[in-house]
């Protein structure tokens, strides 16, 4: 996969969102990031998208219930997103296809987040890659709403400075969607526990004789004695002199 500089990608994403914004008439949406001022110049909103790619500006919704906005953005993952064995790598692309809807208590966010994953098979440690898509349904409460005032901080997302931060929601959703023990294939045989070779490429019948270390000394002693006895019992090939 080829990558471009995050600033350029975020700038074009902001331009695209503004270009598709057509107000709040029926069936239309507004841009959550507002217009760009100047020619080929970053605004504070587009610069913020580079610093915090999962933070969305909701000022255009205006706290008018029923107002909607769509976000279609390709962001850059600021950190690794996933679990120990597999994740969306840091600095890789993450596609956001979201709808923001103003409701009486806050902003309801629904839609999908997707990205390419990379990791290791939990049995043979071979590379494993793929794509993960998660579905988000999150309510972000207004600062002075009843929901905000009556709900514990850890149980609700909050709107701060007319912005919503999706990062934790995305982290949680991706971690729940990805397998804790990914496999390169369902029938992966894993590694040989003795020598570590991949059993998929090992010779047929690959195995090792395993000796209990508590009996190793006795085996060495009696094995040597048995070999000496066998050598002594074998007839000599030497012939006597005339």
mmCIF file of C-alpha atoms in Angstrom:
data_model
loop_
_atom_site.group_PDB
_atom_site.id
_atom_site.type_symbol
_atom_site.label_atom_id
_atom_site.label_comp_id
_atom_site.label_asym_id
_atom_site.label_seq_id
_atom_site.Cartn_x
_atom_site.Cartn_y
_atom_site.Cartn_z
ATOM 1 C CA UNK A 1 0.000 0.000 0.000
ATOM 2 C CA UNK A 2 1.258 3.470 -0.822
ATOM 3 C CA UNK A 3 0.935 6.300 1.688
ATOM 4 C CA UNK A 4 0.920 10.063 1.311
ATOM 5 C CA UNK A 5 1.673 12.770 3.828
ATOM 6 C CA UNK A 6 -1.136 13.000 6.441
ATOM 7 C CA UNK A 7 -1.453 16.782 6.025
ATOM 8 C CA UNK A 8 -2.280 16.505 2.336
ATOM 9 C CA UNK A 9 -4.816 13.760 2.931
ATOM 10 C CA UNK A 10 -6.554 15.658 5.726
ATOM 11 C CA UNK A 11 -6.657 18.840 3.604
ATOM 12 C CA UNK A 12 -8.382 17.070 0.714
ATOM 13 C CA UNK A 13 -10.788 15.333 3.107
ATOM 14 C CA UNK A 14 -11.840 18.710 4.507
ATOM 15 C CA UNK A 15 -12.288 20.158 1.003
ATOM 16 C CA UNK A 16 -14.402 17.155 0.011
ATOM 17 C CA UNK A 17 -16.627 17.484 3.066
ATOM 18 C CA UNK A 18 -17.198 21.176 2.351
ATOM 19 C CA UNK A 19 -17.866 20.613 -1.332
ATOM 20 C CA UNK A 20 -20.611 18.085 -0.584
ATOM 21 C CA UNK A 21 -22.241 20.256 2.066
ATOM 22 C CA UNK A 22 -25.596 21.672 0.942
ATOM 23 C CA UNK A 23 -27.306 22.952 4.067
ATOM 24 C CA UNK A 24 -29.942 21.326 6.197
ATOM 25 C CA UNK A 25 -32.783 21.021 3.702
ATOM 26 C CA UNK A 26 -34.603 17.723 3.461
ATOM 27 C CA UNK A 27 -32.301 14.944 2.389
ATOM 28 C CA UNK A 28 -29.235 17.208 2.479
ATOM 29 C CA UNK A 29 -26.286 17.406 4.850
ATOM 30 C CA UNK A 30 -23.932 20.035 6.183
ATOM 31 C CA UNK A 31 -20.173 19.928 6.473
ATOM 32 C CA UNK A 32 -18.994 19.464 10.071
ATOM 33 C CA UNK A 33 -15.748 21.340 9.464
ATOM 34 C CA UNK A 34 -16.995 24.546 7.816
ATOM 35 C CA UNK A 35 -15.597 26.314 4.738
ATOM 36 C CA UNK A 36 -11.960 26.729 3.872
ATOM 37 C CA UNK A 37 -10.708 30.305 3.757
ATOM 38 C CA UNK A 38 -7.979 31.271 1.331
ATOM 39 C CA UNK A 39 -6.538 29.466 -1.622
ATOM 40 C CA UNK A 40 -4.801 26.156 -0.893
ATOM 41 C CA UNK A 41 -4.446 27.169 2.737
ATOM 42 C CA UNK A 42 -5.080 25.096 5.847
ATOM 43 C CA UNK A 43 -7.704 26.296 8.284
ATOM 44 C CA UNK A 44 -7.586 25.556 12.018
ATOM 45 C CA UNK A 45 -10.145 22.810 11.355
ATOM 46 C CA UNK A 46 -8.043 21.049 8.725
ATOM 47 C CA UNK A 47 -4.924 21.421 10.847
ATOM 48 C CA UNK A 48 -6.821 19.900 13.770
ATOM 49 C CA UNK A 49 -7.777 16.968 11.561
ATOM 50 C CA UNK A 50 -4.081 16.229 11.153
ATOM 51 C CA UNK A 51 -3.334 16.484 14.867
ATOM 52 C CA UNK A 52 -6.501 14.670 15.993
ATOM 53 C CA UNK A 53 -7.853 12.694 13.028
ATOM 54 C CA UNK A 54 -10.787 11.264 14.981
ATOM 55 C CA UNK A 55 -12.013 14.604 16.358
ATOM 56 C CA UNK A 56 -14.990 16.117 14.506
ATOM 57 C CA UNK A 57 -16.275 19.678 14.639
ATOM 58 C CA UNK A 58 -20.075 19.754 15.142
ATOM 59 C CA UNK A 59 -20.730 23.512 15.171
ATOM 60 C CA UNK A 60 -22.572 23.317 11.861
ATOM 61 C CA UNK A 61 -25.270 21.148 13.453
ATOM 62 C CA UNK A 62 -26.271 24.116 15.596
ATOM 63 C CA UNK A 63 -28.014 22.101 18.320
ATOM 64 C CA UNK A 64 -31.068 21.813 16.108
ATOM 65 C CA UNK A 65 -32.634 18.347 16.605
ATOM 66 C CA UNK A 66 -33.015 16.577 13.288
ATOM 67 C CA UNK A 67 -30.069 18.315 11.611
ATOM 68 C CA UNK A 68 -27.711 15.808 10.030
ATOM 69 C CA UNK A 69 -24.232 15.788 8.610
ATOM 70 C CA UNK A 70 -22.263 13.102 6.803
ATOM 71 C CA UNK A 71 -18.540 12.560 7.207
ATOM 72 C CA UNK A 72 -16.535 10.628 4.639
ATOM 73 C CA UNK A 73 -12.894 10.902 5.582
ATOM 74 C CA UNK A 74 -9.684 8.929 5.279
ATOM 75 C CA UNK A 75 -7.711 9.535 8.437
ATOM 76 C CA UNK A 76 -4.313 8.309 9.594
ATOM 77 C CA UNK A 77 -4.224 6.101 12.674
ATOM 78 C CA UNK A 78 -2.296 8.043 15.348
ATOM 79 C CA UNK A 79 -1.532 4.808 17.210
ATOM 80 C CA UNK A 80 -1.807 1.072 16.750
ATOM 81 C CA UNK A 81 -5.488 0.079 16.958
ATOM 82 C CA UNK A 82 -6.297 -3.486 17.956
ATOM 83 C CA UNK A 83 -5.085 -6.335 20.143
ATOM 84 C CA UNK A 84 -1.688 -7.896 20.821
ATOM 85 C CA UNK A 85 -1.554 -10.294 17.861
ATOM 86 C CA UNK A 86 -3.302 -8.202 15.192
ATOM 87 C CA UNK A 87 -4.190 -4.549 14.688
ATOM 88 C CA UNK A 88 -4.537 -1.604 12.339
ATOM 89 C CA UNK A 89 -0.913 -0.400 12.291
ATOM 90 C CA UNK A 90 0.071 3.085 13.368
ATOM 91 C CA UNK A 91 0.149 5.598 10.483
ATOM 92 C CA UNK A 92 -2.057 3.424 8.266
ATOM 93 C CA UNK A 93 -5.257 4.660 6.640
ATOM 94 C CA UNK A 94 -8.599 4.466 8.433
ATOM 95 C CA UNK A 95 -11.791 5.147 6.473
ATOM 96 C CA UNK A 96 -14.643 6.914 8.279
ATOM 97 C CA UNK A 97 -18.172 6.783 6.824
ATOM 98 C CA UNK A 98 -20.366 8.377 9.448
ATOM 99 C CA UNK A 99 -23.631 10.206 9.959
ATOM 100 C CA UNK A 100 -23.903 12.841 12.677
ATOM 101 C CA UNK A 101 -27.433 13.614 13.847
ATOM 102 C CA UNK A 102 -28.378 16.337 16.293
ATOM 103 C CA UNK A 103 -30.820 15.079 18.940
ATOM 104 C CA UNK A 104 -32.229 16.754 22.029
ATOM 105 C CA UNK A 105 -29.547 15.388 24.360
ATOM 106 C CA UNK A 106 -26.526 15.601 22.089
ATOM 107 C CA UNK A 107 -25.169 14.225 18.821
ATOM 108 C CA UNK A 108 -25.788 10.660 17.696
ATOM 109 C CA UNK A 109 -22.964 9.177 15.616
ATOM 110 C CA UNK A 110 -23.641 6.123 13.456
ATOM 111 C CA UNK A 111 -21.690 4.511 10.637
ATOM 112 C CA UNK A 112 -18.632 2.426 9.880
ATOM 113 C CA UNK A 113 -14.896 2.612 10.441
ATOM 114 C CA UNK A 114 -12.597 0.348 8.443
ATOM 115 C CA UNK A 115 -8.913 -0.261 7.918
ATOM 116 C CA UNK A 116 -6.355 -2.845 6.873
ATOM 117 C CA UNK A 117 -4.915 -5.047 9.602
ATOM 118 C CA UNK A 118 -1.536 -6.706 10.086
ATOM 119 C CA UNK A 119 -0.448 -9.255 12.651
ATOM 120 C CA UNK A 120 0.806 -12.782 13.299
ATOM 121 C CA UNK A 121 -0.792 -16.203 13.339
ATOM 122 C CA UNK A 122 -1.128 -17.261 16.968
ATOM 123 C CA UNK A 123 0.003 -20.823 16.138
ATOM 124 C CA UNK A 124 2.825 -20.540 13.603
ATOM 125 C CA UNK A 125 3.674 -16.798 13.878
ATOM 126 C CA UNK A 126 3.410 -16.294 10.110
ATOM 127 C CA UNK A 127 2.188 -12.851 8.952
ATOM 128 C CA UNK A 128 -1.579 -12.400 8.856
ATOM 129 C CA UNK A 129 -3.317 -9.467 7.204
ATOM 130 C CA UNK A 130 -6.841 -8.499 6.266
ATOM 131 C CA UNK A 131 -9.476 -5.801 6.666
ATOM 132 C CA UNK A 132 -11.626 -4.933 9.654
ATOM 133 C CA UNK A 133 -14.887 -2.974 9.568
ATOM 134 C CA UNK A 134 -16.656 -1.904 12.742
ATOM 135 C CA UNK A 135 -20.055 -0.288 13.228
ATOM 136 C CA UNK A 136 -20.411 2.671 15.545
ATOM 137 C CA UNK A 137 -23.505 3.879 17.375
ATOM 138 C CA UNK A 138 -22.471 6.451 19.954
ATOM 139 C CA UNK A 139 -24.284 9.301 21.681
ATOM 140 C CA UNK A 140 -22.203 12.338 22.625
ATOM 141 C CA UNK A 141 -24.022 14.402 25.245
ATOM 142 C CA UNK A 142 -24.242 18.198 25.311
ATOM 143 C CA UNK A 143 -22.457 19.729 28.345
ATOM 144 C CA UNK A 144 -25.676 20.992 29.946
ATOM 145 C CA UNK A 145 -28.005 18.160 28.940
ATOM 146 C CA UNK A 146 -29.884 15.981 31.391
ATOM 147 C CA UNK A 147 -27.976 12.967 30.098
ATOM 148 C CA UNK A 148 -24.651 14.662 30.830
ATOM 149 C CA UNK A 149 -25.736 15.691 34.317
ATOM 150 C CA UNK A 150 -27.226 12.352 35.366
ATOM 151 C CA UNK A 151 -24.740 9.902 33.848
ATOM 152 C CA UNK A 152 -21.375 8.877 35.271
ATOM 153 C CA UNK A 153 -18.373 10.192 33.356
ATOM 154 C CA UNK A 154 -17.194 6.715 32.346
ATOM 155 C CA UNK A 155 -20.618 5.758 30.987
ATOM 156 C CA UNK A 156 -21.184 8.542 28.454
ATOM 157 C CA UNK A 157 -19.257 10.409 25.797
ATOM 158 C CA UNK A 158 -19.325 14.171 26.087
ATOM 159 C CA UNK A 159 -19.146 17.056 23.655
ATOM 160 C CA UNK A 160 -16.306 19.442 24.464
ATOM 161 C CA UNK A 161 -15.803 22.811 22.760
ATOM 162 C CA UNK A 162 -18.272 21.847 20.011
ATOM 163 C CA UNK A 163 -16.190 18.816 19.125
ATOM 164 C CA UNK A 164 -16.568 15.075 19.532
ATOM 165 C CA UNK A 165 -13.624 12.730 19.927
ATOM 166 C CA UNK A 166 -14.206 9.306 18.376
ATOM 167 C CA UNK A 167 -10.797 7.850 19.208
ATOM 168 C CA UNK A 168 -11.782 5.831 22.283
ATOM 169 C CA UNK A 169 -14.952 4.578 20.601
ATOM 170 C CA UNK A 170 -12.917 3.393 17.617
ATOM 171 C CA UNK A 171 -10.265 1.781 19.829
ATOM 172 C CA UNK A 172 -12.907 -0.160 21.770
ATOM 173 C CA UNK A 173 -14.864 -1.225 18.686
ATOM 174 C CA UNK A 174 -11.805 -2.453 16.771
ATOM 175 C CA UNK A 175 -10.469 -4.369 19.789
ATOM 176 C CA UNK A 176 -13.810 -6.144 20.202
ATOM 177 C CA UNK A 177 -14.039 -7.009 16.510
ATOM 178 C CA UNK A 178 -10.557 -8.488 16.032
ATOM 179 C CA UNK A 179 -9.763 -12.067 17.141
ATOM 180 C CA UNK A 180 -7.557 -12.448 20.192
ATOM 181 C CA UNK A 181 -5.852 -15.441 18.540
ATOM 182 C CA UNK A 182 -5.752 -14.862 14.766
ATOM 183 C CA UNK A 183 -4.923 -17.784 12.476
ATOM 184 C CA UNK A 184 -3.344 -17.942 9.035
ATOM 185 C CA UNK A 185 -5.776 -20.809 8.341
ATOM 186 C CA UNK A 186 -8.247 -22.798 10.396
ATOM 187 C CA UNK A 187 -6.161 -25.969 10.023
ATOM 188 C CA UNK A 188 -2.803 -24.381 10.891
ATOM 189 C CA UNK A 189 -0.672 -27.007 12.661
ATOM 190 C CA UNK A 190 1.544 -24.480 14.409
ATOM 191 C CA UNK A 191 5.170 -24.997 15.398
ATOM 192 C CA UNK A 192 7.048 -28.061 16.575
ATOM 193 C CA UNK A 193 7.295 -27.659 20.362
ATOM 194 C CA UNK A 194 10.801 -29.128 20.371
ATOM 195 C CA UNK A 195 12.641 -27.413 17.509
ATOM 196 C CA UNK A 196 10.235 -24.633 16.501
ATOM 197 C CA UNK A 197 9.949 -25.559 12.824
ATOM 198 C CA UNK A 198 6.611 -24.856 11.136
ATOM 199 C CA UNK A 199 4.837 -28.189 10.938
ATOM 200 C CA UNK A 200 3.229 -27.141 7.649
ATOM 201 C CA UNK A 201 6.647 -27.262 5.950
ATOM 202 C CA UNK A 202 8.268 -30.011 8.050
ATOM 203 C CA UNK A 203 8.898 -33.500 6.674
ATOM 204 C CA UNK A 204 6.026 -35.976 7.065
ATOM 205 C CA UNK A 205 6.101 -37.660 10.446
ATOM 206 C CA UNK A 206 8.325 -34.958 11.934
ATOM 207 C CA UNK A 207 8.856 -35.844 15.602
ATOM 208 C CA UNK A 208 11.431 -35.876 18.383
ATOM 209 C CA UNK A 209 12.166 -38.510 20.997
ATOM 210 C CA UNK A 210 11.448 -36.803 24.279
ATOM 211 C CA UNK A 211 13.228 -38.120 27.370
ATOM 212 C CA UNK A 212 12.165 -37.208 30.866
ATOM 213 C CA UNK A 213 15.163 -35.280 32.239
ATOM 214 C CA UNK A 214 14.847 -37.222 35.506
ATOM 215 C CA UNK A 215 15.776 -40.410 33.637
ATOM 216 C CA UNK A 216 18.301 -38.905 31.267
ATOM 217 C CA UNK A 217 21.323 -39.831 33.418
ATOM 218 C CA UNK A 218 20.181 -43.453 33.762
ATOM 219 C CA UNK A 219 19.540 -43.701 30.051
ATOM 220 C CA UNK A 220 22.995 -42.374 29.322
ATOM 221 C CA UNK A 221 24.591 -44.831 31.739
ATOM 222 C CA UNK A 222 22.710 -47.947 30.697
ATOM 223 C CA UNK A 223 22.675 -46.949 27.061
ATOM 224 C CA UNK A 224 26.462 -46.804 27.061
ATOM 225 C CA UNK A 225 26.670 -50.151 28.860
ATOM 226 C CA UNK A 226 24.306 -51.744 26.344
ATOM 227 C CA UNK A 227 26.368 -50.435 23.454
ATOM 228 C CA UNK A 228 29.582 -51.805 25.015
ATOM 229 C CA UNK A 229 27.972 -55.202 25.551
ATOM 230 C CA UNK A 230 26.725 -55.298 21.979
ATOM 231 C CA UNK A 231 30.186 -54.469 20.650
ATOM 232 C CA UNK A 232 31.740 -57.218 22.764
ATOM 233 C CA UNK A 233 29.311 -59.842 21.518
ATOM 234 C CA UNK A 234 29.922 -59.135 17.857
ATOM 235 C CA UNK A 235 32.419 -61.601 16.232
ATOM 236 C CA UNK A 236 35.755 -60.188 15.259
ATOM 237 C CA UNK A 237 36.617 -59.983 11.578
ATOM 238 C CA UNK A 238 40.324 -60.474 12.310
ATOM 239 C CA UNK A 239 41.792 -63.839 11.342
ATOM 240 C CA UNK A 240 44.481 -65.577 13.332
ATOM 241 C CA UNK A 241 47.986 -65.969 11.922
ATOM 242 C CA UNK A 242 49.122 -69.150 10.210
#
